[in-house]
């Protein structure tokens, strides 16, 4: 850590870190069976680091849960398995195998329905099967408008649904963890972090992340102004051709729905510099948030993170 | 530009911003005084708005045909709000300048949303209060200032907005400043300042205004970037609430928590509450290595020299200068639920890392948030504020909220619905002590119902026990009387102790019950033979005791029997 602003003042990142650790410990202390959603992305990587710090020198006292749609990038899965083994974390992988067997994919169902089955439904099933009463997510309030009103502790009814009109007031750092059987709480320790904070923290802490965040020449299809990668035999539209594009991912999702950006940024400082210069919201490149006005809010009401 | 040069610049930036301080602010204003526009202006002018978010605002603005770029749409989030055209909940916004990073808790300013303002204010260093230059100091301006100071925000910044609509006249600004200053003397804010602005035109928000040459002070953003906040924290009284015990193996036992106040150093002598045991700090452990000292808001793990039994909810404090330890205290409560706060109802109280059962003993007064006058009150309704005497079931460790926002703040939770009902700021220990013999009113307050004599004709002992069990489970203090020798005396004793006395069989008919001389409205006589089953009888009994004539606290409507 660099010298501090003045004696006994935490920098904004250390203050956010302390807040996140407090939240994670509070959940571990007050819930019967917490779980941490692990999406393999940069936000998850920061959240897991906070959990490691929260219980040091002990291990993270709850499992990590990955909802695998089976359409994730191969590099993500490899990274996941290696990373979880290296920190000694317990990893649960859950897939909506029935929907996959029925042939669920975004081309047949559209992105909304595909997400509903492979992410939202799969998540709700995994939480119910595991009997988890609290689930950490790496969502940040600066990601999207409806997230700006999300509490740190987001109450979900027994159907896993969020009611934005009826949220519990949240004051100071006093969180209300009381729930009835079947109900649960989603917990967002990174609520107050911005995308820049996340990158900055990864840089300062030297946190390992999936190599796809770094630019290199990749085989891509350019479609509707978005760069789409070729994995899982993605069908090409008539007249489409692939090309090698120097590019990287700004956020990681399913292969079909995650666009890459053209970029030369192959180191963390370059990624951060790129972000300061471009200042484009990362979610611009995720197709799912554009499919309907206020679409993230609708997904959340249904139980999506 | 070569890659090497680029990297150097980014690292420079990373190093300089690594030292950015965090300032949390709350904004309060009425529907039309331009709060959303002001925040939009801060975000927009400080280049915190991402380009594609701007693009979608331009689209939405066209839909509403208001023309131009409506900055307020940057902040109005949820669908329902967009339809109603107002902000209805606390929304958090983020922006940064090279000097500081900011978190804005954007709260609606209507009367009925006091709870949201209190929520946003609870963590803020600074409150921005908006006043419309055309209308001057309105009741809601006073209300916002009151709630901001009540929640302990040290810095109040009054922005007199829409100066463009009063031709940027200095005397308009001066009159509002003087009126607000006079009012604020009652509140005693630590720091109060005034800035004339136009959020719409951008005057004095980020850039200095050429149209108000008479104003020499900072712009709003300059003020936010420079107001000193480091000294607002309490560094003098060490409080470390234990949150979690970390015990990975037999050789390590650490107490994890976040520093609430003060400074904790390696080697310091500490006292553990509530046990009172003492020890010394062996080490302050973090993932990044051991520390010589910890201060708020650090999250650390503390190891002690001695093996002491410590668990969540305990607190490490200095040997001298500890917090108050007690079950009774007085607090200012902001009520946030449709169901009013009433004395004697059971609540759960969460303060630091403790969760305890608690009751309001008495509402001392309600505060009129427009005049700050005191009113008598028997309950606090949604969005009302009052001073309440609270009794916890076991001692908590607390300080006055004005000294310590962490150990002085608490929330109240409904043990049945689990909702967060209200928030409290502790004033201090409840010094009020009743004297003289215990009165029937005090018994009523403690027990929650009046004493009754219940005579059950055609009932046997088994049935009386069953009814006793049902009433007891519903919160009644109840006892079956089985002393035929001294019946009248037994009844009188149970009655004066405040209990529900149950008589069955022959005793229920005994004339001795009349000789006990009890008030007839607190006597219930029921004949088992007149009811179809036990449940019907129980319902009738509960209804009779809950009746208005007897005036007891209705613990149940009998529906759940």
GROMACS .gro file of N, CA and C in nm, chain A residues 1-3 5-12 15-16 18-19 21-22 25-26 28-30 49 52-58 61 141-142 145-146 148-149 151 164-165 167-176 178-180 191-192 194 196-197 200 203 205 267 269-270 272-273 276 278-281 284 292-293 297-298, chain B residues 3 6 9-10 13-15 17-22 24 47 50-52 73 78-82 84 87 89-94 101 115 118-119 122-123 230 233 235 243-244 246 248 252 256-258 263 265 286-288 293 295 297 299-301 312 336 348 350 352 401 409-410 413 415 418-420 423-425:
model
  456
    1UNK      N    1   0.084  -0.120   0.000
    1UNK     CA    2   0.000   0.000   0.000
    1UNK      C    3   0.088   0.125   0.000
    2UNK      N    4   0.045   0.224  -0.077
    2UNK     CA    5   0.120   0.350  -0.086
    2UNK      C    6   0.100   0.432   0.041
    3UNK      N    7   0.183   0.533   0.063
    3UNK     CA    8   0.163   0.619   0.181
    3UNK      C    9   0.022   0.678   0.181
    5UNK      N   10  -0.309   0.936   0.274
    5UNK     CA   11  -0.336   1.077   0.253
    5UNK      C   12  -0.292   1.159   0.374
    6UNK      N   13  -0.341   1.120   0.488
    6UNK     CA   14  -0.283   1.174   0.610
    6UNK      C   15  -0.294   1.067   0.716
    7UNK      N   16  -0.237   1.092   0.828
    7UNK     CA   17  -0.231   0.993   0.933
    7UNK      C   18  -0.370   0.938   0.964
    8UNK      N   19  -0.385   0.807   0.970
    8UNK     CA   20  -0.511   0.743   1.007
    8UNK      C   21  -0.629   0.777   0.918
    9UNK      N   22  -0.605   0.782   0.790
    9UNK     CA   23  -0.716   0.789   0.695
    9UNK      C   24  -0.698   0.674   0.597
   10UNK      N   25  -0.806   0.601   0.572
   10UNK     CA   26  -0.798   0.495   0.473
   10UNK      C   27  -0.824   0.555   0.335
   11UNK      N   28  -0.755   0.505   0.235
   11UNK     CA   29  -0.787   0.546   0.098
   11UNK      C   30  -0.923   0.488   0.062
   12UNK      N   31  -0.982   0.538  -0.046
   12UNK     CA   32  -1.116   0.492  -0.076
   12UNK      C   33  -1.121   0.342  -0.101
   15UNK      N   34  -1.110   0.167   0.233
   15UNK     CA   35  -1.238   0.185   0.302
   15UNK      C   36  -1.343   0.090   0.244
   16UNK      N   37  -1.345   0.077   0.110
   16UNK     CA   38  -1.440  -0.016   0.047
   16UNK      C   39  -1.406  -0.160   0.083
   18UNK      N   40  -1.263  -0.263   0.364
   18UNK     CA   41  -1.303  -0.285   0.503
   18UNK      C   42  -1.454  -0.307   0.512
   19UNK      N   43  -1.528  -0.230   0.433
   19UNK     CA   44  -1.674  -0.243   0.431
   19UNK      C   45  -1.714  -0.381   0.379
   21UNK      N   46  -1.536  -0.661   0.376
   21UNK     CA   47  -1.499  -0.765   0.472
   21UNK      C   48  -1.601  -0.769   0.586
   22UNK      N   49  -1.642  -0.652   0.632
   22UNK     CA   50  -1.743  -0.645   0.739
   22UNK      C   51  -1.871  -0.717   0.696
   25UNK      N   52  -1.822  -1.104   0.679
   25UNK     CA   53  -1.816  -1.165   0.813
   25UNK      C   54  -1.954  -1.167   0.878
   26UNK      N   55  -2.029  -1.059   0.858
   26UNK     CA   56  -2.161  -1.049   0.919
   26UNK      C   57  -2.251  -1.163   0.869
   28UNK      N   58  -2.149  -1.455   0.744
   28UNK     CA   59  -2.098  -1.583   0.795
   28UNK      C   60  -2.142  -1.603   0.940
   29UNK      N   61  -2.154  -1.494   1.016
   29UNK     CA   62  -2.190  -1.505   1.157
   29UNK      C   63  -2.340  -1.526   1.175
   30UNK      N   64  -2.421  -1.466   1.090
   30UNK     CA   65  -2.565  -1.464   1.119
   30UNK      C   66  -2.650  -1.562   1.039
   49UNK      N   67  -1.141  -1.254  -0.306
   49UNK     CA   68  -1.027  -1.202  -0.232
   49UNK      C   69  -1.071  -1.141  -0.099
   52UNK      N   70  -1.133  -1.419   0.138
   52UNK     CA   71  -1.007  -1.474   0.190
   52UNK      C   72  -0.954  -1.385   0.302
   53UNK      N   73  -0.960  -1.252   0.278
   53UNK     CA   74  -0.910  -1.159   0.379
   53UNK      C   75  -0.995  -1.162   0.506
   54UNK      N   76  -1.127  -1.180   0.487
   54UNK     CA   77  -1.218  -1.174   0.601
   54UNK      C   78  -1.189  -1.282   0.703
   55UNK      N   79  -1.145  -1.399   0.656
   55UNK     CA   80  -1.130  -1.513   0.749
   55UNK      C   81  -0.985  -1.556   0.768
   56UNK      N   82  -0.892  -1.478   0.714
   56UNK     CA   83  -0.750  -1.507   0.729
   56UNK      C   84  -0.713  -1.512   0.877
   57UNK      N   85  -0.634  -1.604   0.926
   57UNK     CA   86  -0.564  -1.710   0.851
   57UNK      C   87  -0.649  -1.835   0.828
   58UNK      N   88  -0.779  -1.828   0.859
   58UNK     CA   89  -0.865  -1.943   0.832
   58UNK      C   90  -0.905  -1.945   0.685
   61UNK      N   91  -1.527  -2.000   0.502
   61UNK     CA   92  -1.611  -2.101   0.568
   61UNK      C   93  -1.740  -2.133   0.494
  141UNK      N   94  -2.360  -0.137  -0.765
  141UNK     CA   95  -2.472  -0.046  -0.791
  141UNK      C   96  -2.447   0.042  -0.913
  142UNK      N   97  -2.324   0.059  -0.953
  142UNK     CA   98  -2.298   0.148  -1.066
  142UNK      C   99  -2.317   0.078  -1.201
  145UNK      N  100  -2.905   0.108  -1.390
  145UNK     CA  101  -2.993   0.194  -1.310
  145UNK      C  102  -3.067   0.121  -1.198
  146UNK      N  103  -3.125   0.004  -1.228
  146UNK     CA  104  -3.207  -0.061  -1.126
  146UNK      C  105  -3.119  -0.111  -1.011
  148UNK      N  106  -2.891   0.058  -0.875
  148UNK     CA  107  -2.858   0.171  -0.788
  148UNK      C  108  -2.942   0.172  -0.662
  149UNK      N  109  -3.057   0.103  -0.664
  149UNK     CA  110  -3.146   0.105  -0.548
  149UNK      C  111  -3.139  -0.025  -0.470
  151UNK      N  112  -3.035  -0.295  -0.211
  151UNK     CA  113  -2.973  -0.293  -0.080
  151UNK      C  114  -2.848  -0.382  -0.081
  164UNK      N  115  -3.898  -0.442  -0.549
  164UNK     CA  116  -3.828  -0.313  -0.532
  164UNK      C  117  -3.908  -0.212  -0.451
  165UNK      N  118  -4.040  -0.229  -0.443
  165UNK     CA  119  -4.122  -0.132  -0.368
  165UNK      C  120  -4.123  -0.163  -0.219
  167UNK      N  121  -3.858  -0.288  -0.004
  167UNK     CA  122  -3.727  -0.325   0.047
  167UNK      C  123  -3.713  -0.282   0.192
  168UNK      N  124  -3.634  -0.357   0.266
  168UNK     CA  125  -3.611  -0.320   0.406
  168UNK      C  126  -3.520  -0.198   0.411
  169UNK      N  127  -3.551  -0.102   0.498
  169UNK     CA  128  -3.459   0.011   0.514
  169UNK      C  129  -3.323  -0.041   0.563
  170UNK      N  130  -3.216   0.020   0.518
  170UNK     CA  131  -3.082  -0.026   0.556
  170UNK      C  132  -3.002   0.092   0.607
  171UNK      N  133  -2.974   0.094   0.736
  171UNK     CA  134  -2.904   0.207   0.796
  171UNK      C  135  -2.768   0.164   0.850
  172UNK      N  136  -2.675   0.259   0.849
  172UNK     CA  137  -2.539   0.235   0.898
  172UNK      C  138  -2.484   0.107   0.838
  173UNK      N  139  -2.413   0.028   0.920
  173UNK     CA  140  -2.370  -0.102   0.871
  173UNK      C  141  -2.443  -0.211   0.948
  174UNK      N  142  -2.570  -0.178   0.988
  174UNK     CA  143  -2.651  -0.273   1.063
  174UNK      C  144  -2.744  -0.345   0.966
  175UNK      N  145  -2.718  -0.472   0.942
  175UNK     CA  146  -2.797  -0.545   0.843
  175UNK      C  147  -2.896  -0.638   0.912
  176UNK      N  148  -3.017  -0.643   0.857
  176UNK     CA  149  -3.123  -0.727   0.912
  176UNK      C  150  -3.118  -0.862   0.842
  178UNK      N  151  -3.284  -1.135   0.942
  178UNK     CA  152  -3.394  -1.223   0.983
  178UNK      C  153  -3.478  -1.266   0.862
  179UNK      N  154  -3.495  -1.396   0.847
  179UNK     CA  155  -3.581  -1.447   0.741
  179UNK      C  156  -3.658  -1.567   0.792
  180UNK      N  157  -3.766  -1.602   0.723
  180UNK     CA  158  -3.839  -1.724   0.755
  180UNK      C  159  -3.788  -1.837   0.667
  191UNK      N  160  -2.130  -0.358  -0.340
  191UNK     CA  161  -2.233  -0.260  -0.378
  191UNK      C  162  -2.175  -0.124  -0.412
  192UNK      N  163  -2.084  -0.076  -0.331
  192UNK     CA  164  -2.035   0.061  -0.346
  192UNK      C  165  -1.911   0.074  -0.433
  194UNK      N  166  -1.710   0.083  -0.796
  194UNK     CA  167  -1.733   0.109  -0.938
  194UNK      C  168  -1.643   0.015  -1.018
  196UNK      N  169  -1.413   0.091  -1.213
  196UNK     CA  170  -1.276   0.138  -1.199
  196UNK      C  171  -1.213   0.091  -1.068
  197UNK      N  172  -1.292   0.097  -0.961
  197UNK     CA  173  -1.242   0.050  -0.831
  197UNK      C  174  -1.201  -0.097  -0.840
  200UNK      N  175  -0.880  -0.129  -1.030
  200UNK     CA  176  -0.773  -0.069  -0.951
  200UNK      C  177  -0.730  -0.163  -0.839
  203UNK      N  178  -0.536  -0.455  -0.964
  203UNK     CA  179  -0.398  -0.410  -0.991
  203UNK      C  180  -0.317  -0.404  -0.862
  205UNK      N  181  -0.373  -0.542  -0.574
  205UNK     CA  182  -0.366  -0.668  -0.500
  205UNK      C  183  -0.305  -0.781  -0.582
  267UNK      N  184  -0.219  -0.529  -2.074
  267UNK     CA  185  -0.174  -0.530  -1.934
  267UNK      C  186  -0.279  -0.457  -1.850
  269UNK      N  187  -0.248  -0.196  -1.636
  269UNK     CA  188  -0.247  -0.049  -1.649
  269UNK      C  189  -0.307  -0.004  -1.781
  270UNK      N  190  -0.285  -0.082  -1.887
  270UNK     CA  191  -0.342  -0.043  -2.016
  270UNK      C  192  -0.495  -0.057  -2.015
  272UNK      N  193  -0.683  -0.025  -1.757
  272UNK     CA  194  -0.736   0.084  -1.675
  272UNK      C  195  -0.729   0.215  -1.752
  273UNK      N  196  -0.619   0.235  -1.821
  273UNK     CA  197  -0.607   0.357  -1.900
  273UNK      C  198  -0.714   0.362  -2.008
  276UNK      N  199  -1.036   0.470  -1.851
  276UNK     CA  200  -1.045   0.613  -1.821
  276UNK      C  201  -1.072   0.689  -1.950
  278UNK      N  202  -1.208   0.574  -2.246
  278UNK     CA  203  -1.333   0.547  -2.318
  278UNK      C  204  -1.457   0.568  -2.232
  279UNK      N  205  -1.450   0.530  -2.106
  279UNK     CA  206  -1.564   0.547  -2.017
  279UNK      C  207  -1.695   0.499  -2.079
  280UNK      N  208  -1.690   0.382  -2.131
  280UNK     CA  209  -1.813   0.324  -2.182
  280UNK      C  210  -1.860   0.221  -2.082
  281UNK      N  211  -1.986   0.222  -2.054
  281UNK     CA  212  -2.035   0.126  -1.957
  281UNK      C  213  -2.009  -0.016  -2.007
  284UNK      N  214  -2.277  -0.215  -2.201
  284UNK     CA  215  -2.307  -0.188  -2.341
  284UNK      C  216  -2.283  -0.313  -2.425
  292UNK      N  217  -3.481  -0.518  -2.368
  292UNK     CA  218  -3.607  -0.455  -2.331
  292UNK      C  219  -3.575  -0.336  -2.240
  293UNK      N  220  -3.651  -0.229  -2.251
  293UNK     CA  221  -3.630  -0.114  -2.162
  293UNK      C  222  -3.647  -0.159  -2.017
  297UNK      N  223  -3.410  -0.478  -1.446
  297UNK     CA  224  -3.504  -0.474  -1.334
  297UNK      C  225  -3.603  -0.591  -1.344
  298UNK      N  226  -3.650  -0.619  -1.466
  298UNK     CA  227  -3.743  -0.731  -1.482
  298UNK      C  228  -3.678  -0.862  -1.444
  308UNK      N  229   0.407   0.181  -2.625
  308UNK     CA  230   0.340   0.109  -2.517
  308UNK      C  231   0.401   0.145  -2.382
  311UNK      N  232   0.265   0.471  -2.248
  311UNK     CA  233   0.128   0.453  -2.201
  311UNK      C  234   0.125   0.393  -2.062
  314UNK      N  235   0.209   0.628  -1.782
  314UNK     CA  236   0.103   0.722  -1.747
  314UNK      C  237  -0.005   0.655  -1.662
  315UNK      N  238  -0.043   0.533  -1.702
  315UNK     CA  239  -0.146   0.462  -1.627
  315UNK      C  240  -0.099   0.436  -1.485
  318UNK      N  241  -0.124   0.739  -1.278
  318UNK     CA  242  -0.261   0.762  -1.237
  318UNK      C  243  -0.299   0.668  -1.124
  319UNK      N  244  -0.259   0.539  -1.139
  319UNK     CA  245  -0.293   0.439  -1.037
  319UNK      C  246  -0.234   0.477  -0.903
  320UNK      N  247  -0.112   0.529  -0.906
  320UNK     CA  248  -0.047   0.567  -0.781
  320UNK      C  249  -0.114   0.689  -0.719
  322UNK      N  250  -0.425   0.801  -0.768
  322UNK     CA  251  -0.562   0.776  -0.724
  322UNK      C  252  -0.568   0.675  -0.612
  323UNK      N  253  -0.459   0.602  -0.594
  323UNK     CA  254  -0.456   0.507  -0.483
  323UNK      C  255  -0.467   0.579  -0.350
  324UNK      N  256  -0.451   0.713  -0.355
  324UNK     CA  257  -0.456   0.788  -0.230
  324UNK      C  258  -0.582   0.874  -0.219
  325UNK      N  259  -0.683   0.839  -0.297
  325UNK     CA  260  -0.805   0.917  -0.296
  325UNK      C  261  -0.890   0.885  -0.173
  326UNK      N  262  -0.943   0.989  -0.112
  326UNK     CA  263  -1.025   0.973   0.006
  326UNK      C  264  -1.172   0.955  -0.037
  327UNK      N  265  -1.249   0.889   0.048
  327UNK     CA  266  -1.390   0.862   0.017
  327UNK      C  267  -1.480   0.958   0.093
  329UNK      N  268  -1.888   1.038   0.159
  329UNK     CA  269  -2.026   0.997   0.136
  329UNK      C  270  -2.116   1.116   0.162
  352UNK      N  271  -1.769   1.434  -1.565
  352UNK     CA  272  -1.743   1.331  -1.666
  352UNK      C  273  -1.762   1.190  -1.611
  355UNK      N  274  -2.117   0.765  -1.820
  355UNK     CA  275  -2.069   0.688  -1.933
  355UNK      C  276  -2.147   0.724  -2.058
  356UNK      N  277  -2.077   0.721  -2.168
  356UNK     CA  278  -2.136   0.770  -2.292
  356UNK      C  279  -2.264   0.698  -2.332
  357UNK      N  280  -2.266   0.567  -2.313
  357UNK     CA  281  -2.385   0.495  -2.360
  357UNK      C  282  -2.504   0.520  -2.268
  378UNK      N  283  -3.297   1.259  -1.560
  378UNK     CA  284  -3.321   1.121  -1.602
  378UNK      C  285  -3.199   1.031  -1.580
  383UNK      N  286  -3.600   0.329  -1.123
  383UNK     CA  287  -3.689   0.217  -1.146
  383UNK      C  288  -3.810   0.254  -1.232
  384UNK      N  289  -3.865   0.152  -1.297
  384UNK     CA  290  -3.979   0.171  -1.386
  384UNK      C  291  -4.092   0.249  -1.320
  385UNK      N  292  -4.132   0.202  -1.200
  385UNK     CA  293  -4.245   0.264  -1.132
  385UNK      C  294  -4.220   0.413  -1.114
  386UNK      N  295  -4.093   0.446  -1.082
  386UNK     CA  296  -4.061   0.586  -1.061
  386UNK      C  297  -4.068   0.663  -1.189
  387UNK      N  298  -4.020   0.601  -1.297
  387UNK     CA  299  -4.023   0.668  -1.424
  387UNK      C  300  -4.167   0.700  -1.461
  389UNK      N  301  -4.421   0.743  -1.250
  389UNK     CA  302  -4.475   0.848  -1.164
  389UNK      C  303  -4.399   0.980  -1.179
  392UNK      N  304  -3.875   1.029  -0.765
  392UNK     CA  305  -3.786   0.929  -0.706
  392UNK      C  306  -3.849   0.877  -0.579
  394UNK      N  307  -3.713   0.603  -0.371
  394UNK     CA  308  -3.634   0.525  -0.276
  394UNK      C  309  -3.492   0.581  -0.276
  395UNK      N  310  -3.409   0.527  -0.188
  395UNK     CA  311  -3.272   0.572  -0.184
  395UNK      C  312  -3.196   0.510  -0.301
  396UNK      N  313  -3.131   0.593  -0.379
  396UNK     CA  314  -3.049   0.541  -0.488
  396UNK      C  315  -2.906   0.590  -0.466
  397UNK      N  316  -2.811   0.504  -0.497
  397UNK     CA  317  -2.671   0.540  -0.473
  397UNK      C  318  -2.602   0.570  -0.605
  398UNK      N  319  -2.527   0.678  -0.609
  398UNK     CA  320  -2.455   0.721  -0.730
  398UNK      C  321  -2.307   0.736  -0.696
  399UNK      N  322  -2.226   0.720  -0.798
  399UNK     CA  323  -2.082   0.723  -0.776
  399UNK      C  324  -2.016   0.815  -0.875
  406UNK      N  325  -1.320   1.039  -0.411
  406UNK     CA  326  -1.426   0.957  -0.467
  406UNK      C  327  -1.552   0.984  -0.388
  420UNK      N  328  -3.825   0.814   0.616
  420UNK     CA  329  -3.745   0.693   0.639
  420UNK      C  330  -3.631   0.682   0.538
  423UNK      N  331  -3.355   0.932   0.630
  423UNK     CA  332  -3.276   0.885   0.744
  423UNK      C  333  -3.180   0.775   0.700
  424UNK      N  334  -3.228   0.688   0.612
  424UNK     CA  335  -3.143   0.580   0.561
  424UNK      C  336  -3.022   0.636   0.488
  427UNK      N  337  -2.764   0.805   0.722
  427UNK     CA  338  -2.699   0.732   0.830
  427UNK      C  339  -2.549   0.715   0.810
  428UNK      N  340  -2.505   0.706   0.685
  428UNK     CA  341  -2.363   0.684   0.661
  428UNK      C  342  -2.291   0.807   0.604
  535UNK      N  343  -1.152   1.397   0.778
  535UNK     CA  344  -1.074   1.297   0.852
  535UNK      C  345  -1.097   1.308   1.003
  538UNK      N  346  -1.415   1.150   1.253
  538UNK     CA  347  -1.423   1.021   1.320
  538UNK      C  348  -1.376   1.032   1.465
  540UNK      N  349  -1.159   0.920   1.740
  540UNK     CA  350  -1.033   0.848   1.760
  540UNK      C  351  -0.998   0.832   1.908
  548UNK      N  352  -1.718  -0.955   1.596
  548UNK     CA  353  -1.814  -0.993   1.494
  548UNK      C  354  -1.813  -1.143   1.469
  549UNK      N  355  -1.694  -1.202   1.477
  549UNK     CA  356  -1.676  -1.340   1.433
  549UNK      C  357  -1.548  -1.391   1.497
  551UNK      N  358  -1.237  -1.634   1.470
  551UNK     CA  359  -1.163  -1.712   1.370
  551UNK      C  360  -1.073  -1.810   1.444
  553UNK      N  361  -0.889  -2.131   1.306
  553UNK     CA  362  -0.856  -2.232   1.205
  553UNK      C  363  -0.786  -2.354   1.264
  557UNK      N  364  -0.439  -2.080   1.691
  557UNK     CA  365  -0.481  -1.944   1.655
  557UNK      C  366  -0.625  -1.922   1.698
  561UNK      N  367  -1.253  -1.127   1.506
  561UNK     CA  368  -1.265  -1.044   1.387
  561UNK      C  369  -1.372  -0.938   1.409
  562UNK      N  370  -1.346  -0.819   1.353
  562UNK     CA  371  -1.445  -0.713   1.364
  562UNK      C  372  -1.397  -0.588   1.295
  563UNK      N  373  -1.485  -0.488   1.293
  563UNK     CA  374  -1.451  -0.360   1.233
  563UNK      C  375  -1.438  -0.256   1.344
  568UNK      N  376  -0.844   0.407   1.872
  568UNK     CA  377  -0.726   0.344   1.813
  568UNK      C  378  -0.687   0.226   1.902
  570UNK      N  379  -0.387  -0.046   1.972
  570UNK     CA  380  -0.246  -0.072   1.941
  570UNK      C  381  -0.205  -0.206   1.997
  591UNK      N  382  -0.398  -0.914   0.983
  591UNK     CA  383  -0.472  -0.898   0.857
  591UNK      C  384  -0.404  -0.985   0.753
  592UNK      N  385  -0.471  -1.009   0.643
  592UNK     CA  386  -0.416  -1.083   0.528
  592UNK      C  387  -0.287  -1.018   0.480
  593UNK      N  388  -0.281  -0.884   0.492
  593UNK     CA  389  -0.166  -0.810   0.441
  593UNK      C  390  -0.055  -0.797   0.544
  598UNK      N  391  -0.120  -0.075   1.472
  598UNK     CA  392  -0.241  -0.016   1.527
  598UNK      C  393  -0.355  -0.027   1.427
  600UNK      N  394  -0.755   0.146   1.336
  600UNK     CA  395  -0.845   0.259   1.362
  600UNK      C  396  -0.964   0.246   1.268
  602UNK      N  397  -1.223   0.302   0.962
  602UNK     CA  398  -1.316   0.187   0.964
  602UNK      C  399  -1.248   0.055   0.929
  604UNK      N  400  -1.128  -0.322   0.907
  604UNK     CA  401  -1.172  -0.456   0.947
  604UNK      C  402  -1.047  -0.538   0.976
  605UNK      N  403  -1.031  -0.582   1.101
  605UNK     CA  404  -0.909  -0.653   1.142
  605UNK      C  405  -0.945  -0.775   1.226
  606UNK      N  406  -0.843  -0.848   1.267
  606UNK     CA  407  -0.861  -0.961   1.358
  606UNK      C  408  -0.763  -0.942   1.475
  617UNK      N  409  -1.920  -1.359   1.956
  617UNK     CA  410  -1.987  -1.251   1.883
  617UNK      C  411  -2.080  -1.175   1.977
  641UNK      N  412  -4.036   0.359   1.078
  641UNK     CA  413  -4.032   0.335   0.933
  641UNK      C  414  -4.132   0.232   0.887
  653UNK      N  415  -3.700  -0.685   1.826
  653UNK     CA  416  -3.560  -0.725   1.830
  653UNK      C  417  -3.477  -0.600   1.803
  655UNK      N  418  -3.101  -0.453   1.706
  655UNK     CA  419  -2.965  -0.484   1.663
  655UNK      C  420  -2.879  -0.360   1.678
  657UNK      N  421  -2.448  -0.268   1.708
  657UNK     CA  422  -2.316  -0.327   1.676
  657UNK      C  423  -2.337  -0.473   1.633
  706UNK      N  424  -2.511   0.870   2.066
  706UNK     CA  425  -2.493   0.873   1.922
  706UNK      C  426  -2.412   0.994   1.877
  714UNK      N  427  -2.599   0.379   1.751
  714UNK     CA  428  -2.710   0.357   1.657
  714UNK      C  429  -2.764   0.216   1.666
  715UNK      N  430  -2.893   0.199   1.644
  715UNK     CA  431  -2.952   0.065   1.643
  715UNK      C  432  -3.072   0.061   1.550
  718UNK      N  433  -3.637  -0.452   1.484
  718UNK     CA  434  -3.687  -0.551   1.388
  718UNK      C  435  -3.811  -0.617   1.446
  720UNK      N  436  -4.016  -0.921   1.536
  720UNK     CA  437  -3.981  -1.062   1.552
  720UNK      C  438  -4.073  -1.154   1.473
  723UNK      N  439  -4.027  -0.995   1.056
  723UNK     CA  440  -3.884  -0.977   1.024
  723UNK      C  441  -3.853  -0.844   0.957
  724UNK      N  442  -3.951  -0.754   0.946
  724UNK     CA  443  -3.924  -0.626   0.881
  724UNK      C  444  -3.836  -0.538   0.970
  725UNK      N  445  -3.759  -0.449   0.908
  725UNK     CA  446  -3.689  -0.346   0.983
  725UNK      C  447  -3.790  -0.234   1.009
  728UNK      N  448  -3.527   0.305   1.329
  728UNK     CA  449  -3.387   0.325   1.360
  728UNK      C  450  -3.377   0.416   1.481
  729UNK      N  451  -3.278   0.392   1.566
  729UNK     CA  452  -3.265   0.471   1.687
  729UNK      C  453  -3.126   0.529   1.706
  730UNK      N  454  -3.124   0.648   1.763
  730UNK     CA  455  -2.999   0.714   1.799
  730UNK      C  456  -2.999   0.731   1.951
   0.00000   0.00000   0.00000
